[in-house]
Coordinates of C-alpha atoms and ligand atoms in Angstrom, one line a residue:
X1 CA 0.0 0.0 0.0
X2 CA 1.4 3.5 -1.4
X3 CA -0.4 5.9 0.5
X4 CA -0.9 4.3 3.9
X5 CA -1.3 7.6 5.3
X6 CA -4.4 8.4 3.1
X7 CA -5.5 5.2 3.4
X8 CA -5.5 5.3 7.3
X9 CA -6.3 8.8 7.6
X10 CA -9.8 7.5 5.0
X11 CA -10.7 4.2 6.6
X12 CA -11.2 6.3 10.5
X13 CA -13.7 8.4 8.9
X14 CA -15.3 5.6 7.2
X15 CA -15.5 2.4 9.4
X16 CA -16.4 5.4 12.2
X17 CA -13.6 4.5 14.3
X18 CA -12.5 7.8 15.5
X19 CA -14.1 11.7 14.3
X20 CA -11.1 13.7 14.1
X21 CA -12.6 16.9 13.9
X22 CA -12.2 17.5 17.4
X23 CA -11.3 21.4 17.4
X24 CA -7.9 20.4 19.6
X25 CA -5.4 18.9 17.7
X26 CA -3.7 15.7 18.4
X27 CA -6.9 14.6 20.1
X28 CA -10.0 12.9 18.9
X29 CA -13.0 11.2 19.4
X30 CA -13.3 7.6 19.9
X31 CA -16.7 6.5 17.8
X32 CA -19.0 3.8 18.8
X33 CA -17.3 1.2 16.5
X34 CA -13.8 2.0 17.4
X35 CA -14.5 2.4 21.2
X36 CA -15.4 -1.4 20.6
X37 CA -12.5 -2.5 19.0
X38 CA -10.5 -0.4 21.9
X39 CA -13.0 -2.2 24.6
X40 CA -12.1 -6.0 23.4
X41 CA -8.1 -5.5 22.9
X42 CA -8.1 -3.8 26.7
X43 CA -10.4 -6.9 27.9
X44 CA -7.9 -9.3 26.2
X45 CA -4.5 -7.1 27.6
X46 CA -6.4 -6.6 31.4
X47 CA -7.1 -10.5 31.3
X48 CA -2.9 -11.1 30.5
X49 CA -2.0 -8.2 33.1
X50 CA -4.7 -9.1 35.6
X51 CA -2.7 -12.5 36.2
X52 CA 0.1 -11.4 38.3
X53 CA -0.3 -7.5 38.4
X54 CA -2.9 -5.0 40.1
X55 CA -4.8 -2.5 38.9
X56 CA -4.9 1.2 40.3
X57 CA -5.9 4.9 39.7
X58 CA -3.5 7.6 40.1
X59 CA -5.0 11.2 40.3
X60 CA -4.3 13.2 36.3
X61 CA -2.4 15.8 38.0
X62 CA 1.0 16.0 39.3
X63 CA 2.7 18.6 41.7
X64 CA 5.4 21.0 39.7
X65 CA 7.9 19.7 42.7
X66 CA 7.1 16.0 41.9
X67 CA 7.4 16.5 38.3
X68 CA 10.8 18.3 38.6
X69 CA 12.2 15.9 40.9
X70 CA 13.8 13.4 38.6
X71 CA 16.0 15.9 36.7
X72 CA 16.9 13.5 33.9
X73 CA 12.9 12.5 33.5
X74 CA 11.9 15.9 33.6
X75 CA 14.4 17.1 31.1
X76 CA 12.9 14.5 28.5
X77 CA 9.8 15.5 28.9
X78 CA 9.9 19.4 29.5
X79 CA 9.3 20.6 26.3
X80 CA 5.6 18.1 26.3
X81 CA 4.2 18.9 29.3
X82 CA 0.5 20.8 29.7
X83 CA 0.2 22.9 32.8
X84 CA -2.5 24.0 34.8
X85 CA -2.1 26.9 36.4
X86 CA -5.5 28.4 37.6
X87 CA -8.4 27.3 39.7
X88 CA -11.3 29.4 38.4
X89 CA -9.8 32.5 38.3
X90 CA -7.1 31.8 41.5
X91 CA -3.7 31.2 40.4
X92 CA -2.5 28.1 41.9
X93 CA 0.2 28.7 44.7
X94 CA 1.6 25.6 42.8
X95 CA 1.4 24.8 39.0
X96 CA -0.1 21.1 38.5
X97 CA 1.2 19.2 35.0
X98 CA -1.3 17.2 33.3
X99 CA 0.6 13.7 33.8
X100 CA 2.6 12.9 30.6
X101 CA 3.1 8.9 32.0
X102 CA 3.0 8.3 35.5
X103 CA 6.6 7.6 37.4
X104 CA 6.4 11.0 39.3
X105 CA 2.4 10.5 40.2
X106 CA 3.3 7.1 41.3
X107 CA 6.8 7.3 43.2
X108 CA 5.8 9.6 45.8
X109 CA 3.4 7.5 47.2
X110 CA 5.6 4.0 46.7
X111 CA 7.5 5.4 49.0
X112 CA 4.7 5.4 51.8
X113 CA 3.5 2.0 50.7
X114 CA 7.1 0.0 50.9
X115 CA 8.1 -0.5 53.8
X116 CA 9.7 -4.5 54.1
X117 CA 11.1 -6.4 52.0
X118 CA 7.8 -8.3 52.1
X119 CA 6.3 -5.7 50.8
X120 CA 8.1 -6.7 47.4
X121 CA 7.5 -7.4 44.4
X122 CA 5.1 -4.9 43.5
X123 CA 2.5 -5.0 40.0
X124 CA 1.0 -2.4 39.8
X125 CA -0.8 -1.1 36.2
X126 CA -3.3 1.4 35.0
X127 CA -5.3 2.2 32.2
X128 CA -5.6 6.1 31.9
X129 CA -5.6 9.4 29.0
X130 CA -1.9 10.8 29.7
X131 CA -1.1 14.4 27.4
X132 CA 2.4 14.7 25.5
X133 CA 2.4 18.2 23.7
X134 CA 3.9 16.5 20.5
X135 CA 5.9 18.7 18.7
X136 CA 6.4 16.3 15.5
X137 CA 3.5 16.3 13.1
X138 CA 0.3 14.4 14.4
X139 CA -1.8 11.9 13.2
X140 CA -4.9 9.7 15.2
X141 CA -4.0 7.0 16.9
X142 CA -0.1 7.2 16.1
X143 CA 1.0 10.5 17.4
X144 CA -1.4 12.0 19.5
X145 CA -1.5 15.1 22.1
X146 CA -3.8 13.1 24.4
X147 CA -3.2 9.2 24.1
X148 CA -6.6 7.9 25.9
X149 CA -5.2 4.2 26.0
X150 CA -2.0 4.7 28.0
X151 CA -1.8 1.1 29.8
X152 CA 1.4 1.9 32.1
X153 CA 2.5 -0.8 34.8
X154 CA 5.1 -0.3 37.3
X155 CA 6.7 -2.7 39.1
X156 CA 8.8 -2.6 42.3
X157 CA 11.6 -5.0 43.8
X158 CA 14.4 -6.0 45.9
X159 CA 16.9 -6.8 43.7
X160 CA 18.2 -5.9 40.0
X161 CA 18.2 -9.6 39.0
X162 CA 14.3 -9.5 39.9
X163 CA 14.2 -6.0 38.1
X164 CA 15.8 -7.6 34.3
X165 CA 13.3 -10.7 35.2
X166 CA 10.6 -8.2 35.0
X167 CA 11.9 -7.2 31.9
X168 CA 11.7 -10.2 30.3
X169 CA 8.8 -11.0 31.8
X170 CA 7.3 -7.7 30.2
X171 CA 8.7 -8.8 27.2
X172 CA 6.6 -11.9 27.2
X173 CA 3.2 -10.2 28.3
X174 CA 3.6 -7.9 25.2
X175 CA 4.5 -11.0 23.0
X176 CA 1.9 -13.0 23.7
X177 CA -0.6 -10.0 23.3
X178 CA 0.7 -9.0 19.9
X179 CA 0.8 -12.6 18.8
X180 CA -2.9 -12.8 19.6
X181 CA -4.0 -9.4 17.8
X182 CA -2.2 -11.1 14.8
X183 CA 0.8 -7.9 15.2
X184 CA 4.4 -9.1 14.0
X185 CA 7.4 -6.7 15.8
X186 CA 10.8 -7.0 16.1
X187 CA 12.0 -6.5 20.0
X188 CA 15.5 -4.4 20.0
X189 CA 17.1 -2.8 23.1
X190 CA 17.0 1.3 22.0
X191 CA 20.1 2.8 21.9
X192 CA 21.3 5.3 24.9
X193 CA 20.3 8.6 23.1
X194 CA 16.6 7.2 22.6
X195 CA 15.9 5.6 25.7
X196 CA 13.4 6.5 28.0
X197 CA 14.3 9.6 29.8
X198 CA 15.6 8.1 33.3
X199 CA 15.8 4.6 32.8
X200 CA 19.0 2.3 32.8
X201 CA 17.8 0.9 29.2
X202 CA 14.8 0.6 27.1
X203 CA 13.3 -2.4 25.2
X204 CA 11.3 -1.3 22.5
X205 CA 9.0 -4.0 20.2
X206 CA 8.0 -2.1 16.5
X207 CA 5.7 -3.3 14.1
X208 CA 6.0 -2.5 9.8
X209 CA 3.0 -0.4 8.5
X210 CA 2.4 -1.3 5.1
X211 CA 4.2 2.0 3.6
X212 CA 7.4 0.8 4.7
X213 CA 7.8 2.6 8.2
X214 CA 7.8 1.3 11.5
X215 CA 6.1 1.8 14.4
X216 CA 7.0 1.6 18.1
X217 CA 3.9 0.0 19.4
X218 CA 5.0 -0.8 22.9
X219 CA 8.3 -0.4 25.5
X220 CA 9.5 -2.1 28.5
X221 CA 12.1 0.0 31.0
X222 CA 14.7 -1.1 33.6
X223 CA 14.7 2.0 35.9
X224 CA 16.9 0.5 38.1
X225 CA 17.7 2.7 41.4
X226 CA 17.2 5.8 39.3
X227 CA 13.9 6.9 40.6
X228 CA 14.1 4.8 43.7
X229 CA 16.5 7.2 44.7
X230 CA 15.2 10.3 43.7
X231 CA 11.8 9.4 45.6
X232 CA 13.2 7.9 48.5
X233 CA 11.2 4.3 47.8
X234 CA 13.6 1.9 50.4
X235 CA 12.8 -0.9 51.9
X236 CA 14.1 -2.5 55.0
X237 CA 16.1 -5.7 55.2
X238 CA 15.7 -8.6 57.4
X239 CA 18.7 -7.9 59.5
X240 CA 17.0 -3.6 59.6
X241 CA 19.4 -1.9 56.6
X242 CA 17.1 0.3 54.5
X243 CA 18.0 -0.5 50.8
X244 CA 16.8 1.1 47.5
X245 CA 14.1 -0.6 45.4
X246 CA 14.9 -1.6 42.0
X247 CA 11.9 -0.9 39.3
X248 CA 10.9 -1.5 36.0
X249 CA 8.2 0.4 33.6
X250 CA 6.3 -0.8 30.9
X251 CA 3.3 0.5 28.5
X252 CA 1.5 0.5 25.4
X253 CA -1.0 3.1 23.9
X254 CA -3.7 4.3 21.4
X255 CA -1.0 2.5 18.8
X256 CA -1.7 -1.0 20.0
X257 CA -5.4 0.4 17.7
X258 CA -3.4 1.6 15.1
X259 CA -1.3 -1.5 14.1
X260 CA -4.5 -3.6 14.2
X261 CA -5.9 -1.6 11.6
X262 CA -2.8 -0.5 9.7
X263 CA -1.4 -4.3 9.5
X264 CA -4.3 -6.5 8.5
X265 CA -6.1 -3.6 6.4
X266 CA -6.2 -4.1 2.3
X267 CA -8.0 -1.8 -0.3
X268 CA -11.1 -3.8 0.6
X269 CA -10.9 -1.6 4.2
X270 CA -10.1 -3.4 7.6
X271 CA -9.9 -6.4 7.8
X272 CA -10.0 -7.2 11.9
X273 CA -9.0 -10.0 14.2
X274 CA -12.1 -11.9 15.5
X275 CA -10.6 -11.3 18.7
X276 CA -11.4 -7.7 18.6
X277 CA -14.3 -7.1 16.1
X278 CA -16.9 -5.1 17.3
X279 CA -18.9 -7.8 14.9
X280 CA -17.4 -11.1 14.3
X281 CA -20.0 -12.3 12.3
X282 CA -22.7 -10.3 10.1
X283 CA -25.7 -12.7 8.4
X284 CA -26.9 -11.1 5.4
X285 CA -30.3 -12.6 4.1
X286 CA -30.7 -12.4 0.3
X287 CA -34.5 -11.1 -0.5
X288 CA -36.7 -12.0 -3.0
X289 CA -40.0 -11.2 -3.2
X290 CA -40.6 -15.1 -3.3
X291 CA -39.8 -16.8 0.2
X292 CA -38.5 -13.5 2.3
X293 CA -40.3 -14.4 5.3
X294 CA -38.9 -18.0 5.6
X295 CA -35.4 -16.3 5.0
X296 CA -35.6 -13.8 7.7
X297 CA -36.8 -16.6 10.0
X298 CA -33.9 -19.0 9.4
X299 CA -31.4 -15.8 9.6
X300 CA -33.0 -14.4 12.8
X301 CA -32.8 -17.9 14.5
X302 CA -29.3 -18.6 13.2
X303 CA -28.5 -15.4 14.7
X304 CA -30.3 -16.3 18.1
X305 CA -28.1 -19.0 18.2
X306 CA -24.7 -17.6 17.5
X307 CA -25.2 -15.0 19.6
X308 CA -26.2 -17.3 22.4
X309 CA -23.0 -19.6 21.7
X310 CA -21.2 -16.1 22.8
X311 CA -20.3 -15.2 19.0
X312 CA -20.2 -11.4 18.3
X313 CA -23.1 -11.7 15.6
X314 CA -25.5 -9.2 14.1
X315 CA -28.3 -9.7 11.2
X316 CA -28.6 -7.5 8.6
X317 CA -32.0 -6.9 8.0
X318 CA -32.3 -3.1 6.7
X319 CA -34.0 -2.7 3.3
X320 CA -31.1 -2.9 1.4
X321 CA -28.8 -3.8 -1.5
X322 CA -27.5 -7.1 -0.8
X323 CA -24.6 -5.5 -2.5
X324 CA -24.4 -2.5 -0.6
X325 CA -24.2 -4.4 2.6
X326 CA -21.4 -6.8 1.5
X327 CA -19.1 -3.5 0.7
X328 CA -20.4 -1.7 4.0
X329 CA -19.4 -5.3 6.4
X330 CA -16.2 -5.5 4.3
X331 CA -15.0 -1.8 4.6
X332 CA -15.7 -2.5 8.5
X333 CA -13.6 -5.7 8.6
X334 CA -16.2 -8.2 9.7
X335 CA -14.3 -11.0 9.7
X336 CA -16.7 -13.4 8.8
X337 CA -20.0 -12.8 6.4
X338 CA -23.1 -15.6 6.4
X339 CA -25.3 -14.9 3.2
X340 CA -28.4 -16.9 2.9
X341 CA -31.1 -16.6 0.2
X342 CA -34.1 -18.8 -1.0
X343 CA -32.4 -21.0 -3.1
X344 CA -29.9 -22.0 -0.2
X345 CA -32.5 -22.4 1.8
X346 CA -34.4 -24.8 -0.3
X347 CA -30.6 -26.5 -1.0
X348 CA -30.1 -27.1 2.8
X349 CA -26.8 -24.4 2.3
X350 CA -25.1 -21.9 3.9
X351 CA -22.4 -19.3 2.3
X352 CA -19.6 -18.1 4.1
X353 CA -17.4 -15.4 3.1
X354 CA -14.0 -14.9 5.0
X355 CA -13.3 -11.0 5.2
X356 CA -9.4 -12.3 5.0
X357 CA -9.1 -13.9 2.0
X358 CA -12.3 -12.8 0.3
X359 CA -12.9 -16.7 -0.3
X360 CA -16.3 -17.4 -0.8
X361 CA -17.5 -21.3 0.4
X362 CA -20.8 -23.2 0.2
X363 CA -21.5 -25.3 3.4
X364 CA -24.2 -27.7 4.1
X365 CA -26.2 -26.5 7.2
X366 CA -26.5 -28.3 10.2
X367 CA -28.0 -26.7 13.0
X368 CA -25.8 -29.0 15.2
X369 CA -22.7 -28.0 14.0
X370 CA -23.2 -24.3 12.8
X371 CA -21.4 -23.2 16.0
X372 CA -18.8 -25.1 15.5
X373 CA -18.3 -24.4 11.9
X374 CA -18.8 -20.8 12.5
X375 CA -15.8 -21.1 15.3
X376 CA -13.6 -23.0 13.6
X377 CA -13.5 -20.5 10.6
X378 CA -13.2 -17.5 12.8
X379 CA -9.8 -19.5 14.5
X380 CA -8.6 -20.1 11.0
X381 CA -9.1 -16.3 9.9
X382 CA -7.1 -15.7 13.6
X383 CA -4.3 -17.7 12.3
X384 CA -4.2 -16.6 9.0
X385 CA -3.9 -12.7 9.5
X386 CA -1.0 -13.3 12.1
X387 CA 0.6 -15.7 9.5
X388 CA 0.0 -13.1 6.4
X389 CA 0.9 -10.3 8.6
X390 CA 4.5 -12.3 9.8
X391 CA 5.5 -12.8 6.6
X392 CA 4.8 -9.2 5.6
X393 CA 7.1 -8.4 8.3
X394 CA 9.9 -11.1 7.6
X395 CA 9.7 -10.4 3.7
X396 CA 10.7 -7.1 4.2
X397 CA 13.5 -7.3 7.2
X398 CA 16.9 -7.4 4.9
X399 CA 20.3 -7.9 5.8
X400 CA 22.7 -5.4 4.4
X401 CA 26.9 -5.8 4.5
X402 CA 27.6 -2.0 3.6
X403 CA 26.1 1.6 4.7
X404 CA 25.2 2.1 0.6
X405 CA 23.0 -1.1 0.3
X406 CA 21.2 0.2 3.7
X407 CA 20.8 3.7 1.8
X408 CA 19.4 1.7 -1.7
X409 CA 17.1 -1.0 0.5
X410 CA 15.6 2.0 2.8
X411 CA 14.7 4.1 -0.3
X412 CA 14.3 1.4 -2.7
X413 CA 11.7 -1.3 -0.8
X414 CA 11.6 0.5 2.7
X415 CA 11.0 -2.0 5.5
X416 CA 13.6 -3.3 8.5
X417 CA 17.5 -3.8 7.8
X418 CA 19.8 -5.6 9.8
X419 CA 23.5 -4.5 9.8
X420 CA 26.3 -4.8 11.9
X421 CA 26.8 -2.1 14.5
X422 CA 30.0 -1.2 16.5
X423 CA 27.9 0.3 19.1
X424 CA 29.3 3.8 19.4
X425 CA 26.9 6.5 20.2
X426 CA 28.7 8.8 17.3
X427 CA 29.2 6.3 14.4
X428 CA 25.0 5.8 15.2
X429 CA 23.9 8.7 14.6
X430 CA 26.7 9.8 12.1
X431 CA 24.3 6.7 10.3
X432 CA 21.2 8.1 11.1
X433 CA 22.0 10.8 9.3
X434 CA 24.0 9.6 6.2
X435 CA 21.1 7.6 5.7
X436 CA 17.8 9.5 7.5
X437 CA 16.6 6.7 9.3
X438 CA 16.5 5.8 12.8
X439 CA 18.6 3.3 14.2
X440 CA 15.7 1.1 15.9
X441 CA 18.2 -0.6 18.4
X442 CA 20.1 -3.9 19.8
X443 CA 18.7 -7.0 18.1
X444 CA 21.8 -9.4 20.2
X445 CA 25.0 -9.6 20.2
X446 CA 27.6 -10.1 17.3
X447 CA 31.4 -11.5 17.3
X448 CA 32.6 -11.3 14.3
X449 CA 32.3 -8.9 11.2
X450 CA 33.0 -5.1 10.8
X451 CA 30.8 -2.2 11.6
X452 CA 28.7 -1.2 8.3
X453 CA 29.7 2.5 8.7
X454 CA 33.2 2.7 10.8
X455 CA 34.6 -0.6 9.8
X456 CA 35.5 -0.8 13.5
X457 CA 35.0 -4.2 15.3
X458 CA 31.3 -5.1 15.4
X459 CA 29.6 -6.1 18.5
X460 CA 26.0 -5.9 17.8
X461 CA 23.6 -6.9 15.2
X462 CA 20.9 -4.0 15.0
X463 CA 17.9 -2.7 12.6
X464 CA 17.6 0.4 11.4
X465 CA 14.3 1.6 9.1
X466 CA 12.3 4.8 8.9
X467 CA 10.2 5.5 11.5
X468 CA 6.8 7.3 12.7
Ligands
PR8_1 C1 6.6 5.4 29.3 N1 6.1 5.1 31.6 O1 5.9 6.5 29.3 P1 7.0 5.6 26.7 N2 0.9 9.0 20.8 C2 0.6 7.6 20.8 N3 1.4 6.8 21.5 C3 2.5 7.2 22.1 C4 2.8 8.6 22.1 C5 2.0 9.5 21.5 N4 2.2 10.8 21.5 N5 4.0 8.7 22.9 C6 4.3 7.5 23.3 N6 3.4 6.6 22.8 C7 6.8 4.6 30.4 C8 6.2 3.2 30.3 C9 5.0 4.3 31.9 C10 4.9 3.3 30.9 C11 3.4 5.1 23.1 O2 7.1 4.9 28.1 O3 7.3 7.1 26.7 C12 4.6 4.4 22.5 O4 4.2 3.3 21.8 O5 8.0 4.8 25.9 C13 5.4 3.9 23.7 O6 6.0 2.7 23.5 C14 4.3 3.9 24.8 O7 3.4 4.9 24.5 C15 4.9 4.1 26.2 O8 5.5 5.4 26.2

């Protein structure tokens, strides 16, 4: 897809997922059908937090004092902070910052609640709208001024072994959400000078949009002692020493929406994971004037019973355009489209229509087994967009042995390349720029081979590719 932007910016307006003529910009409204898509892929992350974390509310605003105390933190985030600065027509003695994440809401009151080493580990996550004034040009769901879906956790422990478990831990939650929304990534540690301002380092997973560019859909932070001692959080040992915590930070956003439009979407429209389809199955009956009302019957009771197996079903019965309707459910993404006329009917058939593969298939019907059937194609449309959406992702990852043949495959094809890094903060961004990319980060380790752009020893393998 060319013009991904267009495409996205288009398909917003018309599956009604968000109305972006909100008169502030960078933020939106979420629409009926996208607030559903939001509601199942928070049901399906809660569920995967909810196992060994807790959820919590932290107040929007944060103290100027709290907010300043991390100097590194603050620094990164000065420039995107919004301020309030009046009660009614009061100034405020102190100015409150609309939270931009939540480490200097949170901290303060760690501190009160740690108090043993029993106390430890801590999981503690929330679901909140957080407000970055972007500076960098903005766009609905990717790069937004308020991102409504900010699902931070922060975790708290006794040790830095426990801290890098969390990390991998983190790594895995994210995984195995991804893997079931069907989203390929690549998971690279960000280099120093695009880590998250006060951490030790930053795991970062980005997905491919179809024009080529990458997006950074999710990141996972080792804060190690950092904040811990900035805000005082210590605990007390068995034998009565008070030591520093060790924490770890992790969260995704309003882009977890994006990449699960942008990724499985085709000219047809979206094409969504049953997972998170506001609709996972539309029946369309086919109308003649001969037999309607024993059509509507049979689609109204197939409904009845889809919908009571706890399949996301609706019945389109509007006076319509059979045709009309299969380009309206299609543009939307259903994933899966039942189409039943007269003739079917009186042929003991069904028709399904995968919203995937646009494959059309003639089943017998079997009011025993229509469930089943009806599941069992949803699972293989699951499968299928995560396979389709992988190789997407792997077709365009390229290894390159020189800094020119990353230049030609970037401009050329877009997508991921891999090259061989020597690591050095200058010779990465002396890249970034022969090139203009970004230097996505740390894939693992490398021992032999010469750095693409210095010729220096190489110690890593790392991805580079354009970026949102
Ligand atoms: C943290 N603190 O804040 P992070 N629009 C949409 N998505 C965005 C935007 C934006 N303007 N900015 C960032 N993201 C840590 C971890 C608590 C949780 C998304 O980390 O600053 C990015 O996908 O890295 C990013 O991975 C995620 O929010 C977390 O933001």
């Amino acid at each position: 897809m060319s013009k991904f932007s267009e495409w996205f910016h288009n398909i917003l307006e018309e599956a009604e997922i968000i109305d972006t003529r909100y008169p502030i910009k960078g933020m939106h409204v979420w629409l009926p059908q996208g607030f559903q898509i939001r509601k199942n892929a928070l049901k399906l992350l809660k569920s995967i937090l909810d196992e060994d974390h807790e959820e919590v509310l932290f107040p929007l605003l944060i103290p100027e004092d709290e907010l300043a105390k991390e100097a590194i933190h603050v620094k990164g985030f000065e420039e995107e902070v919004y301020w309030v600065t009046h009660g009614g027509l009061t100034p405020l003695g102190k100015k409150l910052a609309l939270r931009p994440t939540s480490e200097t809401a949170m901290y303060p009151m760690f501190a009160l609640w740690v108090r043993s080493h029993q106390d430890l580990p801590m999981r503690f996550y929330q679901v909140v709208n957080t407000f970055r004034y972007e500076t960098k040009h903005t766009r609905p769901l990717i790069r937004v001024r308020e991102i409504t879906t900010f699902t931070e956790a922060h975790t708290v422990h006794t040790n830095s072994q426990e801290a890098e478990e969390q990390v991998e831990r983190a790594i895995e939650i994210y995984s195995s959400f991804f893997d079931q929304m069907g989203i390929p990534y690549v998971v690279t540690r960000r280099p120093e000078w695009d880590k998250f301002p006060g951490a030790d380092y930053t795991m970062a997973f980005d997905t491919l949009l179809p024009d080529g560019k990458t997006l950074q859909i999710g990141t996972v932070h080792n804060l190690g002692q950092t904040f811990a001692k900035t805000f005082q959080i210590t605990y007390e040992t068995d034998d009565g020493q008070h030591e520093y915590v060790y924490q770890t930070c992790y969260g995704l956003s309003d882009r977890i929406i994006a990449s699960i439009l942008g990724v499985h979407g085709d000219e047809a429209g979206l094409s969504l994971p049953p997972e998170v389809a506001p609709y996972q199955v539309v029946v369309v009956p086919i109308i003649f004037k001969e037999g309607a009302q024993e059509v509507l019957d049979f689609c109204g009771e197939l409904k009845n019973q889809l919908r009571s197996s706890g399949i996301r079903v609706h019945l389109d019965d509007r006076d319509l355009r059979a045709g009309k309707k299969f380009y309206e459910w299609e543009m939307r993404g259903v994933p899966l489209r039942i189409e039943i006329g007269p003739r079917d009917l009186k042929e003991g058939k069904i028709v399904l229509k995968r919203r995937d593969t646009l494959e059309k298939e003639f089943v017998e019907y079997q009011e025993e087994q229509v469930v089943d059937l009806v599941n069992d194609r949803l699972q293989r449309i699951t499968t299928n967009l995560k396979e389709q959406a992988w190789e997407m992702l792997l077709e365009n990852l390229r290894e390159v042995n020189t800094l020119d043949e990353a230049r030609d495959t970037i401009q050329e094809d877009g997508g991921i390349v891999s090259f061989l890094w020597c690591g050095d903060e200058a010779c990465g961004k002396d890249m970034e720029e022969k090139v203009q990319v970004d230097i996505l980060g740390i894939q693992e380790d490398a021992d032999t081979g010469e750095c693409v752009n210095c010729k220096e020893k190489a110690r890593y393998r790392a991805l580079l590719a354009r970026t949102y």
